Coordinates of C-alpha atoms and ligand atoms in Angstrom, one line a residue:
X132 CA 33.5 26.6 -13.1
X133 CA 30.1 27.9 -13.0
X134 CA 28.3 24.7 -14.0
X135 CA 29.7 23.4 -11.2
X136 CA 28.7 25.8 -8.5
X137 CA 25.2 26.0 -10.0
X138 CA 26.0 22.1 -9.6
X139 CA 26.7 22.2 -5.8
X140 CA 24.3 24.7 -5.3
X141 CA 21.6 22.3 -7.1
X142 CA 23.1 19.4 -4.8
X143 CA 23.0 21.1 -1.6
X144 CA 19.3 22.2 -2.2
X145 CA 17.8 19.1 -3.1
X146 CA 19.9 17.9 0.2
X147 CA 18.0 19.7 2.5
X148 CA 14.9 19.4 0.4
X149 CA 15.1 15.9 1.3
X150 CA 15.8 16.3 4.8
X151 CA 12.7 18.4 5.0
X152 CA 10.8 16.5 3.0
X153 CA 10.0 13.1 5.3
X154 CA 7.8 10.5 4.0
X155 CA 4.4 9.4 4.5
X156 CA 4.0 6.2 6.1
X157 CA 1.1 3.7 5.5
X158 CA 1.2 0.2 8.0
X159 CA -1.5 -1.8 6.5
X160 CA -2.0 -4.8 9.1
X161 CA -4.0 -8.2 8.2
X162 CA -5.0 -9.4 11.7
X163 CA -4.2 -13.2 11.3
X164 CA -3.0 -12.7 7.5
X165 CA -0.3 -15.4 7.5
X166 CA 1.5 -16.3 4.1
X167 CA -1.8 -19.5 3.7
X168 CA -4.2 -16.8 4.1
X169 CA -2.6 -14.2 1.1
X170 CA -2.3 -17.6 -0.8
X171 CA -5.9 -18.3 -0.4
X172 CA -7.0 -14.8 -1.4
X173 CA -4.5 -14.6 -4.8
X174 CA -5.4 -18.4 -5.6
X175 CA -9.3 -17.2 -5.1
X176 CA -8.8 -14.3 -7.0
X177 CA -7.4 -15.5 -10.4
X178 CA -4.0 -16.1 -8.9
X179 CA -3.3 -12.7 -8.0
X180 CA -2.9 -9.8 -5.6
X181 CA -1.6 -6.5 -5.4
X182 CA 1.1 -8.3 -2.7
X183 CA 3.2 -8.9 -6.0
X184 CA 3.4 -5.3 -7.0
X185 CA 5.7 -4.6 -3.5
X186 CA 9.8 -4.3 -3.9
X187 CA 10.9 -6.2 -0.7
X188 CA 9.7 -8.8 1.1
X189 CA 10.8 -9.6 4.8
X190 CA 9.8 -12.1 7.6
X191 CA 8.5 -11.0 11.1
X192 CA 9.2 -12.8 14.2
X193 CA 5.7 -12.7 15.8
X194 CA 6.3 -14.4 19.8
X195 CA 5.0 -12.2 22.2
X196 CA 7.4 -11.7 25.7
X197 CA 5.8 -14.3 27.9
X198 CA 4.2 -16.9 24.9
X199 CA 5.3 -18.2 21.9
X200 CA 2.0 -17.3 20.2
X201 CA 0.9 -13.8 20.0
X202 CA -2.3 -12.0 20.6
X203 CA -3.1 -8.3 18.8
X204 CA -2.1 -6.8 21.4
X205 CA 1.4 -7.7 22.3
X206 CA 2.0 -7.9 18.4
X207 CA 0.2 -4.6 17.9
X208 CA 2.6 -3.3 20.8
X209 CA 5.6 -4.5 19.1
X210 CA 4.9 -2.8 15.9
X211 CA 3.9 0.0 16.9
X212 CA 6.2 1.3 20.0
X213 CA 9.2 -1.3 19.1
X214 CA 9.0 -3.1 22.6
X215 CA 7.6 -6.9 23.5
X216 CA 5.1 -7.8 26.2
X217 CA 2.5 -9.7 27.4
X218 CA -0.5 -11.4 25.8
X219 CA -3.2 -8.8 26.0
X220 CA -1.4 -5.5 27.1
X221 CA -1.2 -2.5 24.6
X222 CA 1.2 0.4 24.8
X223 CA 3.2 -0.7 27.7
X224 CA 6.3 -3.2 28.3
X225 CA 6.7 -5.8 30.6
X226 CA 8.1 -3.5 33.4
X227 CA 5.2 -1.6 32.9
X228 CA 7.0 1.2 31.5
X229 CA 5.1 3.0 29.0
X230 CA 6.4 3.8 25.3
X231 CA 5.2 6.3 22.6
X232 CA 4.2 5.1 19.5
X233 CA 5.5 4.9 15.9
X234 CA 2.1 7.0 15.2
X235 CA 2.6 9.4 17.8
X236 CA 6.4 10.1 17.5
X237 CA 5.3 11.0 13.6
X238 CA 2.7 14.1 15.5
X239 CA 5.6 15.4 17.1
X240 CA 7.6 15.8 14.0
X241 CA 4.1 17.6 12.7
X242 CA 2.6 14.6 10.9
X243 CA -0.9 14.0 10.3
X244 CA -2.0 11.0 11.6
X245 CA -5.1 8.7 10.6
X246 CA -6.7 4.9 11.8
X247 CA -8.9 3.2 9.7
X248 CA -10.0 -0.3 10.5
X249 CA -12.7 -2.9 10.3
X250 CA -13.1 -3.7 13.4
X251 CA -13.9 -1.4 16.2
X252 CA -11.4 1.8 16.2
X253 CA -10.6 0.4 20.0
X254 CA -10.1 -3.2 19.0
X255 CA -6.3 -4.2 20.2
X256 CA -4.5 -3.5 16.4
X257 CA -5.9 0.2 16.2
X258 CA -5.8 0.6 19.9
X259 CA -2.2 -0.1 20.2
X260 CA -1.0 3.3 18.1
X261 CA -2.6 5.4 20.6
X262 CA -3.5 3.9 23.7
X263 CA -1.6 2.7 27.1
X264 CA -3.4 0.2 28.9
X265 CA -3.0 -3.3 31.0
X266 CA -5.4 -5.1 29.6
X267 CA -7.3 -4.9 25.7
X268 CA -10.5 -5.1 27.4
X269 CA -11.0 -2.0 28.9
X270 CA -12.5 -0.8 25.5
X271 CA -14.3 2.3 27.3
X272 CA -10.9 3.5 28.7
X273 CA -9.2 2.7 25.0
X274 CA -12.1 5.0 24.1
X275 CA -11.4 7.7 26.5
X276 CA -7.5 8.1 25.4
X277 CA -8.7 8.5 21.9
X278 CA -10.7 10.9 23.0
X279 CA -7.7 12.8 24.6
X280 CA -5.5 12.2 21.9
X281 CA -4.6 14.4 18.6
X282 CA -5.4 11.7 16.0
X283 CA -6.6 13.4 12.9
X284 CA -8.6 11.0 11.2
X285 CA -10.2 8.2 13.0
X286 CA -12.6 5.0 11.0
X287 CA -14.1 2.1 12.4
X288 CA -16.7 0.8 14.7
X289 CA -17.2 1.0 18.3
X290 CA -19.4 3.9 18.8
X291 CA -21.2 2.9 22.1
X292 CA -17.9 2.6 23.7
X293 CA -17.9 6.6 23.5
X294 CA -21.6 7.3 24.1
X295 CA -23.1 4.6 26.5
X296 CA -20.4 4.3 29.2
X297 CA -20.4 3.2 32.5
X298 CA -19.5 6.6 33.4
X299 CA -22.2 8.0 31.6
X300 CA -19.6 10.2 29.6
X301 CA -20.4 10.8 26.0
X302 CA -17.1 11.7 24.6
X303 CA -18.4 12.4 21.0
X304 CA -20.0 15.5 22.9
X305 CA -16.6 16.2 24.8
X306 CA -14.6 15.7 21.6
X307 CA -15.8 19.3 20.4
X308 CA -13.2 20.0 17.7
X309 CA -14.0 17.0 15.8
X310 CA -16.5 16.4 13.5
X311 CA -18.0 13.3 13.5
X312 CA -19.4 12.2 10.4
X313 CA -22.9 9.5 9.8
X314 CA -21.7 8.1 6.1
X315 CA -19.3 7.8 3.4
X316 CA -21.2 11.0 1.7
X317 CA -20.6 13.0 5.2
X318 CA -17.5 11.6 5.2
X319 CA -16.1 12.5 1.5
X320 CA -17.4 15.8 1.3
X321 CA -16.3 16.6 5.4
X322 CA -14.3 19.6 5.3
X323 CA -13.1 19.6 8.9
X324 CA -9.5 19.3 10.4
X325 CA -10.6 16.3 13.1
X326 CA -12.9 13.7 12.0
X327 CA -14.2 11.1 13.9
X328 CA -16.1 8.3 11.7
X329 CA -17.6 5.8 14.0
X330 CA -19.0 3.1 11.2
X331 CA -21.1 0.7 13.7
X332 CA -22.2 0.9 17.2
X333 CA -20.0 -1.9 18.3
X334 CA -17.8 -4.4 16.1
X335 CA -18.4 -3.9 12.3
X336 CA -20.2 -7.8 10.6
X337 CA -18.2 -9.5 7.9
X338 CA -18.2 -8.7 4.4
X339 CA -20.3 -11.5 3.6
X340 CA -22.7 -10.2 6.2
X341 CA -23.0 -6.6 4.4
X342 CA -20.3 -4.5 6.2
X343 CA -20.5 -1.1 4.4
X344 CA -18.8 1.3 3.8
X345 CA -16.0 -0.4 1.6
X346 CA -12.8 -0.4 3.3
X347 CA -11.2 0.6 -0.3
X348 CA -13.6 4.1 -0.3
X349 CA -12.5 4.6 3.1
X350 CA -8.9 4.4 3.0
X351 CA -9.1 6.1 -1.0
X352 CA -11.0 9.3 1.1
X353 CA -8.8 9.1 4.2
X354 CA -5.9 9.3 1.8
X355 CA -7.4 12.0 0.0
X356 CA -7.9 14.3 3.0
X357 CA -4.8 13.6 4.5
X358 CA -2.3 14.1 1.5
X359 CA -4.3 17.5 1.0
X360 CA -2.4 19.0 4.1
X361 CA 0.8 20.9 3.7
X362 CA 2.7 17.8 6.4
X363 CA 3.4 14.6 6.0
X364 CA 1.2 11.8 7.2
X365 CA 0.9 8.5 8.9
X366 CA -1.7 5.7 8.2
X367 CA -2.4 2.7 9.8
X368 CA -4.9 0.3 8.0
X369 CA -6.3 -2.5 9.4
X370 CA -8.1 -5.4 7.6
X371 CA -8.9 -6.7 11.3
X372 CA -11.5 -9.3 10.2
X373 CA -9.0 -11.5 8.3
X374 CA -8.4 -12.9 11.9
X375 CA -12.1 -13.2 13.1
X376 CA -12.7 -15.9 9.8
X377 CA -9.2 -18.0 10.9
X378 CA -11.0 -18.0 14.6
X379 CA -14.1 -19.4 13.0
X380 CA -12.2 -21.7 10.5
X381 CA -13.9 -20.3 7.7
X382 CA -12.0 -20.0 4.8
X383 CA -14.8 -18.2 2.9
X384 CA -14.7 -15.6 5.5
X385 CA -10.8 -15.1 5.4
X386 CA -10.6 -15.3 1.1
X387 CA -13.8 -12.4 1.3
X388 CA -12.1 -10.3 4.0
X389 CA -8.7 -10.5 2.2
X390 CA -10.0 -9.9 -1.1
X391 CA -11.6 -6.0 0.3
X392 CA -8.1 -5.6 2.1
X393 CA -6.0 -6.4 -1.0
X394 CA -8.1 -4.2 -3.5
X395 CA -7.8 -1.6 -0.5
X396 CA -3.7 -2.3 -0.7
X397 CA -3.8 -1.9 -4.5
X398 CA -5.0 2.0 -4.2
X399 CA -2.6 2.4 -1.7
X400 CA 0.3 1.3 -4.0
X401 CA -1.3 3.1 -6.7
X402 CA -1.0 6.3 -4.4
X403 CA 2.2 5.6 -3.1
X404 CA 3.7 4.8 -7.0
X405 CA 1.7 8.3 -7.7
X406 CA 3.1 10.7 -4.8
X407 CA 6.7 8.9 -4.7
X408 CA 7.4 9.8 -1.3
X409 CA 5.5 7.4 0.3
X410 CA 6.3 4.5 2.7
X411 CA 3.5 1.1 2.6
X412 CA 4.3 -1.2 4.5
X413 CA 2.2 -4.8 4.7
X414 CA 2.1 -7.1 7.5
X415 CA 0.2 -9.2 9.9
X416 CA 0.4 -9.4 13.7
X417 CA 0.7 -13.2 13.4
X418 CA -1.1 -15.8 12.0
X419 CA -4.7 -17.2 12.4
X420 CA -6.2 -20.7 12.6
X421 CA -2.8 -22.5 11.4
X422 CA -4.5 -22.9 8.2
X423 CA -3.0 -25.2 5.5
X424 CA -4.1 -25.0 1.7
X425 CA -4.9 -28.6 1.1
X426 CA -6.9 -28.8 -2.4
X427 CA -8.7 -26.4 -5.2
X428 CA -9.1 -25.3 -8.6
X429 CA -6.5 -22.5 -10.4
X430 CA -8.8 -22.1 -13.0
X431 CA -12.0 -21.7 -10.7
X432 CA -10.6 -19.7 -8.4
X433 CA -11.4 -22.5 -6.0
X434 CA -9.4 -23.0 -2.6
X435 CA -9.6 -25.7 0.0
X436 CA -8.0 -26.0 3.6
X437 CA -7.6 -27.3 7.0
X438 CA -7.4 -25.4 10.2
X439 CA -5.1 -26.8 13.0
X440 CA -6.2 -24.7 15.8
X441 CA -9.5 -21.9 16.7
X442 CA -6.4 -19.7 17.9
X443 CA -3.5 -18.4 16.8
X444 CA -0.1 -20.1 15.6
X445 CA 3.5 -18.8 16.1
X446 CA 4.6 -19.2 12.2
X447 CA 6.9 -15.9 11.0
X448 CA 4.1 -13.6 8.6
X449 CA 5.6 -11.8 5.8
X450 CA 6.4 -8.3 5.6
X451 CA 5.7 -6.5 2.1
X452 CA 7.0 -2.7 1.6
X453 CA 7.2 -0.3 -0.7
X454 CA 8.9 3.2 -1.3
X455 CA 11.3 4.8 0.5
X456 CA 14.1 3.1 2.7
X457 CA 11.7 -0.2 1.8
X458 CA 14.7 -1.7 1.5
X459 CA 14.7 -1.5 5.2
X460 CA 12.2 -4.3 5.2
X461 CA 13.8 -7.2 3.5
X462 CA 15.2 -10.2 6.2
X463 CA 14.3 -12.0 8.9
X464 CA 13.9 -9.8 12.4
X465 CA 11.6 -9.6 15.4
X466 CA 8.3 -7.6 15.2
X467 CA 10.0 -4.9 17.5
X468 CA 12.4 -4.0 14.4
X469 CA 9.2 -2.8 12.6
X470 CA 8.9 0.1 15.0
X471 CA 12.8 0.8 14.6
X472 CA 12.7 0.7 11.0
X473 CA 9.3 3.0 10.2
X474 CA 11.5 5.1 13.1
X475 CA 14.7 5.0 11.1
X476 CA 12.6 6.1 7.7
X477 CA 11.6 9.1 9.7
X478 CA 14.9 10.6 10.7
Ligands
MG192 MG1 -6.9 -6.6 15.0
ZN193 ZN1 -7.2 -13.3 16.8

């Protein structure tokens, strides 16, 4: 009799334990990282990539409301606020209504939040977890809600959106209870509550062309200083350059930008295995270039392929997760249902 009420007493703890307890969530998003684009990065990288170490595996339904093919910012809108719209709107649906996102519904349940990408932090993929605006374009108005917003943690390039405006603003002086950092060593050792890491002055070069910092050492530190808080937290991590090499049919550019995203994905898996109460989720917006793998060398890590278009193609991208309610994840669904079920993992 008493084994069982320390029993039910042990049960009903480790119930609302649970219930306080809500996961961290960490969206990485390949811009333009179709299923031809991880199989060129494993096949150039001895056949392997830290892809295979997920547990489900789902397929996204990238259309956009008024197109069958996608930009970043109606795909960006999808996943993060759970509503389609047009090509090149980000935040908003297609009766202009407004909607909150994934990231900021997680600061109103007292998450920490964080964006690290490598393109500029007001590029559409980043842009569309905090901002609200008709058109992707307006980069110094993208720049001015982040300025108003509470994200904790912000990483990419972009800077002269902030400080050489047409308004003659400089928001990094306005922004006075963040800290913003001039290197990876300023960054690491950054004991502040709000950073604000501005990489480049406007969009980041490739990796072949030297981009530096790593993203791996920025996401390992971002992770580092947001797991350190008492709350949960929510990540997104965009490899945005994946797209940029399919739009310049380059396949050396995709494999190389791949390669730093799926060493980056491997730390995060190695964190999430670590912590154990951590959601990763891997996508893309859509696909890039319609790239088809037509020839190479297993052995030499060699890939060849053709490109079908300088755009974007409509194909489903897969969905990797890990953690959990990944379960959530395997299928076949609309983009939208990757809002609802990051939503449903909070609750
Ligand atoms: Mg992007
Ligand atoms: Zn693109």
């Amino acid at each position: 009799m008493r084994s069982l009420f320390i029993l039910l007493l042990f049960t009903s703890l480790s119930t609302v334990y649970s219930q306080e307890k809500l996961p961290n969530i960490i969206i990485m998003i390949g811009d333009g990282m179709g299923l031809t684009q991880i199989s060129s990065g494993m096949y150039a990288n001895k056949n392997s990539t830290a892809l295979e170490g997920f547990e489900y595996v789902g397929l996204s339904k990238t259309h956009a409301l008024d197109k069958l093919v996608t930009d970043s910012a109606a795909s960006g809108t999808a996943m993060a606020c759970g509503v389609k719209t047009y090509n090149g709107v980000i935040g908003i649906d297609g009766k202009n209504k407004s909607h909150p996102s994934i990231l900021e519904i997680c600061q109103k349940k007292g998450y920490k939040t964080g964006l690290v990408a490598t393109s500029s932090i007001v590029h559409a993929t980043p842009a569309s977890f905090y901002a609200k605006v008709i058109s992707r374009r307006l980069y110094e108005k993208i720049a001015f809600q982040l300025s108003q917003h509470n994200v904790d943690l912000f990483v990419g390039g972009g800077k002269d959106y902030f400080t050489k405006r047409d308004d003659n603003r400089n928001l990094i002086n306005e922004m006075s209870e963040y800290e913003f950092v001039n290197g990876l060593n300023d960054f690491k050792s950054s004991q502040s509550e709000k950073i604000g890491y501005l990489t480049y002055n406007g969009e980041p070069p490739s990796k072949i062309e030297g981009r530096d910092p790593d993203l791996n050492d920025l996401v390992s530190i971002s992770l580092e200083k947001l797991s350190s808080k008492n709350s949960p937290f929510f990540m997104l991590v965009e490899g945005s350059q994946i797209d940029w090499g399919g739009h310049a049919n380059d396949l050396d550019y995709i494999v190389s930008e791949f390669k730093e995203f799926d060493k980056t994905i491997q730390s995060v898996l190695d964190f999430a295995k670590n912590n154990g109460n951590t959601l990763v989720i891997v996508t893309a917006d859509h696909e890039t270039g319609g790239l088809a793998l037509t020839d190479g060398k297993l052995n030499q890590s060699k890939v060849k392929g053709k490109f079908n278009t300088g755009g974007h193609s409509a194909t489903m991208v897969p969905v990797f997760s890990y953690g959990p309610n990944s379960k959530l994840f395997s299928g076949i669904y609309e983009n939208t249902a990757i809002f609802d079920k990051m939503f449903e993992a909070i609750q």
